[in-house]
Coordinates of C-alpha atoms in Angstrom, one line a residue:
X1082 CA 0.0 0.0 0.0
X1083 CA 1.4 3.8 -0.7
X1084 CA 2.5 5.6 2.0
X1085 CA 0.0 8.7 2.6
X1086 CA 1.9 12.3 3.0
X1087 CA 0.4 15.5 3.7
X1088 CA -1.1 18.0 1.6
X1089 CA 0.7 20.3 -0.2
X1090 CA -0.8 24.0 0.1
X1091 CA 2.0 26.3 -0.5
X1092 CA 3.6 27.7 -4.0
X1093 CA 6.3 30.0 -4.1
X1094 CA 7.1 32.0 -7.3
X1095 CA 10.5 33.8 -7.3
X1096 CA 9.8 36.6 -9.6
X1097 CA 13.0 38.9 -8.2
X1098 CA 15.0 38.7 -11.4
X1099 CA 15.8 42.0 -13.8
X1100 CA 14.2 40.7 -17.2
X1101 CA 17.2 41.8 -19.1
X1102 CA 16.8 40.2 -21.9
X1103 CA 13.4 42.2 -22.6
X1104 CA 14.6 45.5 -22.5
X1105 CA 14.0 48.8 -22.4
X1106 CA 10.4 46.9 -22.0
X1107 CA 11.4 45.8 -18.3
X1108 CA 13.1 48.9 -17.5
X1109 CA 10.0 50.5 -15.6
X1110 CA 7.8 47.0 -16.1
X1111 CA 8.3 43.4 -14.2
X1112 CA 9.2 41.2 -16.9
X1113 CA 6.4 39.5 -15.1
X1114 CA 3.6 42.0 -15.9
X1115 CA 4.8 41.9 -19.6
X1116 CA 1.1 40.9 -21.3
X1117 CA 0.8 37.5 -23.3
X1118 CA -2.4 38.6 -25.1
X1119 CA -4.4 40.1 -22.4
X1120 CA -3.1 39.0 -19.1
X1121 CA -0.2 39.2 -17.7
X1122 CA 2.7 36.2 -17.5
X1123 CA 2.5 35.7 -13.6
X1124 CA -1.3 35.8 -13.3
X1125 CA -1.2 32.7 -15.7
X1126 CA 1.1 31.3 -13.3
X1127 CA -0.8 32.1 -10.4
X1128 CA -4.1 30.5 -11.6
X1129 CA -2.0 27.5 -11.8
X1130 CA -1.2 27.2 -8.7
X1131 CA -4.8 27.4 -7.5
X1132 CA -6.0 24.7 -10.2
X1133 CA -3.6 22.6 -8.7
X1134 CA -5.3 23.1 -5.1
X1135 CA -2.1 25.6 -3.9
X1136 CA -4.0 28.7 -2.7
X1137 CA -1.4 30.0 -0.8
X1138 CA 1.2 31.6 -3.1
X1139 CA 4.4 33.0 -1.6
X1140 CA 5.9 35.6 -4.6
X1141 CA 9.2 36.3 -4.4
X1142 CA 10.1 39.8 -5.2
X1143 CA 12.7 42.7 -5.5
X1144 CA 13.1 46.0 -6.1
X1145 CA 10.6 47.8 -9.0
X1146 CA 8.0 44.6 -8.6
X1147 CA 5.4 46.4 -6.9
X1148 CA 3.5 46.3 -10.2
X1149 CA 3.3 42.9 -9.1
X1150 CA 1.6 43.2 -5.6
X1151 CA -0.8 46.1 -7.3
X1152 CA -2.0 43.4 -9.8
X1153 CA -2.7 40.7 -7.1
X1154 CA -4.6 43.5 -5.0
X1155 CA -8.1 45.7 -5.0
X1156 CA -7.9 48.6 -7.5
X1157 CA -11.3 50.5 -6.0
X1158 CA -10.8 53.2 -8.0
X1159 CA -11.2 51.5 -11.6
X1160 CA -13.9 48.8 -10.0
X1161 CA -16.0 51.6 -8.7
X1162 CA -15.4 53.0 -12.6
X1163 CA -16.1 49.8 -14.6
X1164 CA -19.2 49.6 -11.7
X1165 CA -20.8 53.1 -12.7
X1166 CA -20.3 52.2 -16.6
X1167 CA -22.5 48.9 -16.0
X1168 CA -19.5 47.4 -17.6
X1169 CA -19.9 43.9 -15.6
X1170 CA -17.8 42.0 -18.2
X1171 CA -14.1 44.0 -17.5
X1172 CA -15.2 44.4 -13.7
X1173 CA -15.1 40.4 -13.4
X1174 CA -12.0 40.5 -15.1
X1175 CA -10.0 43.1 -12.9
X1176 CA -11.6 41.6 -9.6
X1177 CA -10.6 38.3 -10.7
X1178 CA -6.7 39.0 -10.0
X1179 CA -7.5 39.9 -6.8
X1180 CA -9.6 37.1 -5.8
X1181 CA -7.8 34.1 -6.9
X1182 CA -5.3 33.0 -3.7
X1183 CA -4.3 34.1 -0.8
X1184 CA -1.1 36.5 -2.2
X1185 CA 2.0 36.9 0.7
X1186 CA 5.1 38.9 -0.6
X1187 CA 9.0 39.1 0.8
X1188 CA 11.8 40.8 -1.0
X1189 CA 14.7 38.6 -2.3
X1190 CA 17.3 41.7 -1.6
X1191 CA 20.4 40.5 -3.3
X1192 CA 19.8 38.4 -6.0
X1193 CA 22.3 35.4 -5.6
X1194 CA 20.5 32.7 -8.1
X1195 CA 16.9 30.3 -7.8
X1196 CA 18.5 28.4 -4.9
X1197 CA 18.6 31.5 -2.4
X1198 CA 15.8 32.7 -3.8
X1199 CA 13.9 29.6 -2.8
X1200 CA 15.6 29.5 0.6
X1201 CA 14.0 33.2 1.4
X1202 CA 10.3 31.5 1.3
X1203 CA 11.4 29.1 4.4
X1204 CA 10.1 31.1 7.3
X1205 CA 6.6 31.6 5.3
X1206 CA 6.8 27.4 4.3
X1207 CA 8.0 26.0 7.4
X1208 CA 8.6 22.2 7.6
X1209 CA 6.0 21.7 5.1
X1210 CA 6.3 20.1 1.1
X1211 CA 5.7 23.1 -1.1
X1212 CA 5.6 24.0 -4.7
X1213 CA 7.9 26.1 -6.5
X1214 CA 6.5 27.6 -10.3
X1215 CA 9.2 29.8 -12.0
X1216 CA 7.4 32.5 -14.0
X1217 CA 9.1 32.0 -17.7
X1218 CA 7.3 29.0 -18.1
X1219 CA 3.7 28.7 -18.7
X1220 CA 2.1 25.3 -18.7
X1221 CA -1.0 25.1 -20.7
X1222 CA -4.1 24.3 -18.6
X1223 CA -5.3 21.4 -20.8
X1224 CA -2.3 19.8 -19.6
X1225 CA -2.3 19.5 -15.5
X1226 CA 1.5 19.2 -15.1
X1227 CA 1.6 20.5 -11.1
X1228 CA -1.4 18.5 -10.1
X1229 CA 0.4 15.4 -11.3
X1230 CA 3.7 16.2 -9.5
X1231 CA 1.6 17.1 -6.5
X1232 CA 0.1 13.4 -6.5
X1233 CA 3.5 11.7 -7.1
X1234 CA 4.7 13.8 -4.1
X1235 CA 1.6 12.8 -1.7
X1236 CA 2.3 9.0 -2.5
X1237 CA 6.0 9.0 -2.1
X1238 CA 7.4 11.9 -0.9
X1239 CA 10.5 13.4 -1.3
X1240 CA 10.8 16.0 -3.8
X1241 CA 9.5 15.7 -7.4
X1242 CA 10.6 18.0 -10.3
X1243 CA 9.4 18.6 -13.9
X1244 CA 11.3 16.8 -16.9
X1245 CA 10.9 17.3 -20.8
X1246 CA 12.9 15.2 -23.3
X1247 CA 14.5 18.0 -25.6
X1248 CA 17.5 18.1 -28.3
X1249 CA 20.8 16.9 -26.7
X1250 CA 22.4 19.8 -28.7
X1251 CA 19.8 22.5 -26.0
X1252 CA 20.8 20.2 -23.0
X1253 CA 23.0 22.9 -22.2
X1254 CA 20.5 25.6 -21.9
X1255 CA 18.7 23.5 -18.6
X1256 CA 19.7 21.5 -15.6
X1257 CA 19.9 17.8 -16.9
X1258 CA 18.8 14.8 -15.1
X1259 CA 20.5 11.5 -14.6
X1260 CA 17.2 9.3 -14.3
X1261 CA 15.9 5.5 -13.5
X1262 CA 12.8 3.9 -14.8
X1263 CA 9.9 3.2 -12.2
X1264 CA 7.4 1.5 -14.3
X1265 CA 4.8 4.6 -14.7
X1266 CA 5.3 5.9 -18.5
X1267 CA 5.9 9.3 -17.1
X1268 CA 7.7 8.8 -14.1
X1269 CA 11.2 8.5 -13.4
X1270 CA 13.1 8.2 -10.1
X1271 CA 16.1 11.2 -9.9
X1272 CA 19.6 9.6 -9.3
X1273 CA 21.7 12.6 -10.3
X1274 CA 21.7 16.7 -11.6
X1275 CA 24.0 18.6 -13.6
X1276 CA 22.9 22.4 -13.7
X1277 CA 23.9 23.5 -17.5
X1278 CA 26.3 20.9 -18.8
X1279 CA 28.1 20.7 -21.9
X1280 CA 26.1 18.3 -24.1
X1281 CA 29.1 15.5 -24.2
X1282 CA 28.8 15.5 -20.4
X1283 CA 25.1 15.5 -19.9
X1284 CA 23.6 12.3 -18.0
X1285 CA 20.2 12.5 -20.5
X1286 CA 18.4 14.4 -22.6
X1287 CA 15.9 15.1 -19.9
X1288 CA 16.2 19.0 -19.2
X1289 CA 14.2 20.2 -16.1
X1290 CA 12.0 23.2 -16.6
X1291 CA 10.3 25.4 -14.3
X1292 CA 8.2 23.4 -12.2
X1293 CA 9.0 21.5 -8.7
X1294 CA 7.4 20.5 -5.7
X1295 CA 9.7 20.2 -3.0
X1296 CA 10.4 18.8 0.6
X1297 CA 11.4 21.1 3.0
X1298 CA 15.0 19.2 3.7
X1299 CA 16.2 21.6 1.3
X1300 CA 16.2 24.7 2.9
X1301 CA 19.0 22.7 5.4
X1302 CA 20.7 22.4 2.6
X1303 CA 20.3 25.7 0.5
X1304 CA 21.5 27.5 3.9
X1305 CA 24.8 25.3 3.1
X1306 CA 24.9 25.2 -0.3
X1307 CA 27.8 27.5 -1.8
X1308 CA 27.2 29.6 -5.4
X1309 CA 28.1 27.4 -8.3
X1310 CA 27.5 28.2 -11.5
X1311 CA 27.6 31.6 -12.7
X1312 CA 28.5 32.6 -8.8
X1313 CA 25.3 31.9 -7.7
X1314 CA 23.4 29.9 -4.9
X1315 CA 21.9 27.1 -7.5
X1316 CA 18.6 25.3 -6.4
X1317 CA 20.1 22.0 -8.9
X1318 CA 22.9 21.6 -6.8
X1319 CA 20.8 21.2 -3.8
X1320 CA 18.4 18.6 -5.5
X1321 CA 21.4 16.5 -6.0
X1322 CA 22.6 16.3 -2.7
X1323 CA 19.0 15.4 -2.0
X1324 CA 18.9 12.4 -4.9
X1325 CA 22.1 11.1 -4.0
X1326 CA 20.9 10.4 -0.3
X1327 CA 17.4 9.7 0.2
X1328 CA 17.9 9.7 4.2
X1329 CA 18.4 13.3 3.8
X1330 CA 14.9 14.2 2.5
X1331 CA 13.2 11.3 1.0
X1332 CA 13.6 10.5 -2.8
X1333 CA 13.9 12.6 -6.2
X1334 CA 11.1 12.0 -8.7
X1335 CA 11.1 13.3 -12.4
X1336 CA 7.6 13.3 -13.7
X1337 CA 8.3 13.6 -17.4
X1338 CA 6.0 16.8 -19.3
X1339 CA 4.7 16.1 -22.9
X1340 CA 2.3 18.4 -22.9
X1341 CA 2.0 22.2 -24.5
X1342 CA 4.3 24.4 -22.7
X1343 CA 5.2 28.4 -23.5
X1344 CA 8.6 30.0 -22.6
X1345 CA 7.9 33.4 -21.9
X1346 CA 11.5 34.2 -20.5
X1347 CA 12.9 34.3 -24.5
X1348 CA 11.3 37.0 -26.4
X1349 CA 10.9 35.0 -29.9
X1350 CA 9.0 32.0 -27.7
X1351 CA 7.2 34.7 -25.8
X1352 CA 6.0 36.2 -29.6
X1353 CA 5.1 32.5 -30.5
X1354 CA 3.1 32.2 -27.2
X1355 CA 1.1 34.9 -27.8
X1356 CA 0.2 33.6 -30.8
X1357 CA -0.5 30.4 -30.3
X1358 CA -2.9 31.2 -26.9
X1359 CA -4.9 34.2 -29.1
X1360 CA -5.4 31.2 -32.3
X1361 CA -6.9 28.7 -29.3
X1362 CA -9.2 31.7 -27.9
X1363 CA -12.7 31.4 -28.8
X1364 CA -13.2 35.5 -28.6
X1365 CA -9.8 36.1 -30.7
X1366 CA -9.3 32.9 -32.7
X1367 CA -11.4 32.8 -35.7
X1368 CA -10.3 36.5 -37.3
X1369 CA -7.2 36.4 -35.8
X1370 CA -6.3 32.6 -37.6
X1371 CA -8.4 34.2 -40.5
X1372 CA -5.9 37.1 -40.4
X1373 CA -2.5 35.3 -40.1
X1374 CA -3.2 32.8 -42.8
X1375 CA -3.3 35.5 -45.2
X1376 CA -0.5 37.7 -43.7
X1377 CA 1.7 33.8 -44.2
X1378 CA 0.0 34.1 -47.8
X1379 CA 1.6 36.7 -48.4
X1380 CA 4.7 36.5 -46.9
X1381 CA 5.4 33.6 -48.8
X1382 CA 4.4 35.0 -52.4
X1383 CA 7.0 37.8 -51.3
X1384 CA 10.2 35.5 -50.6

């Protein structure tokens, strides 16, 4: 029989980081806030977390984010406007921010890398699993990745992170993960992490992305854990300390993604994610497929 664990209520989303590669757009604007057809990147992220039963969502902030907390909060003014207009169609949509989790906040500071940035949500967590979402990656709906890493966590414990089979020649864009069969098509059992490796040296072809639900053993090690690659505290190297000892904090699971996933943290995937989410919408779709069909046309008649 599997073993029982408790319920996981807690995300954290660190959203600290400076958006560099989207500027001058993210010079005055989160990175975060940046709009992927008419809402913005986090709050995509956010409704996430609260389809996956995690209504307690810890963000992770740093200096010019307040944009951030302003979007997660009441904005009287414009409701009482919207109110006055009759307009009950964009009043549902600007209260619905607001209404969607409980919304807590703490300031990162000094940016040293995902791993320290995770170890400043341990007073809010406690000794309890959580989940961590990183905000460049959207995970289409349709496709219930958390909820199924939340499961695998609740039966075995430990920690479990998200995998996706890319091309060995991008391995070296993600943290790469040295993995075990288990039986379950899309679950794997964690023996090893390299953060970034040279293709030649990479365990697999299974590159982690942005999505992990994690036992709180690794704050113990996080608070021990010194900056690695690119001179900062890195959240991989901690997950390998915890696969390569399961005494520590119980085992590594890999739960391996096939689904429809948007990076919104490169600016050509964030142009082909916008695109791809206003085709699907029912209110957008039709004229908007109508009108890029024949902007192809014609594209293609010109080269």
């Amino acid at each position: 029989m599997t073993e029982s664990h408790p319920r996981i209520s807690k995300a954290v989303i660190p959203a600290a980081g400076l958006g560099t590669r989207f500027l001058p757009a993210t010079k005055a604007t989160p990175k975060e806030m940046l709009p992927v057809v008419d809402k913005p990147a986090i709050q995509y992220v956010v409704e996430e977390a609260v389809s996956a039963g995690l209504d307690d969502v810890l963000m992770i902030t740093g200096r010019n984010k307040r944009p951030l907390e302003d979007h997660f909060d009441r904005n009287y003014e414009l409701e009482s406007a919207l109110q006055k207009k009759g307009d009950a169609r964009r009043l549902a949509k600007v209260q619905e921010s607001s209404d969607l989790a409980t919304m807590h906040y703490v300031r990162q500071g000094d940016p040293r890398g995902l791993g320290h940035a995770v170890l400043c949500a341990a007073p809010h967590v406690g000794h309890e699993p959580f989940a961590v979402l990183l905000g460049d990656d959207l995970i289409d709906p349709r496709d219930p990745l958390l909820a199924r890493m939340v499961e695998v966590q609740e039966q075995h414990g430990g920690s479990v992170i998200a995998l996706m089979e890319v091309e060995p020649a991008q391995i070296h864009l993600y943290g790469s993960a040295a993995v075990e069969s288990t039986g379950e098509s899309d679950l794997v059992k964690v023996t090893g992490l390299v953060e970034k490796p040279d293709p030649v040296d990479a365990p697999s072809n299974y590159a982690i992305i942005g999505r992990y639900v994690l036992d709180p053993h690794i704050f113990d090690i996080l608070r021990k854990t010194e900056p690695g690659r690119g001179g900062e505290i890195q959240l991989t190297d901690a997950l390998q300390q915890l696969a390569a000892d399961e005494k520590v904090g119980g085992p590594v699971h890999g739960v391996v993604f096939k689904g429809r996933r948007y990076d919104t943290g490169d600016r050509g995937d964030y142009l082909r994610a916008i695109v791809r989410l206003a085709c699907e919408r029912e209110d957008l779709g039709p004229d908007f497929r109508t009108w890029l069909r024949s902007y192809v046309a014609e594209e293609m008649q010109g080269s």
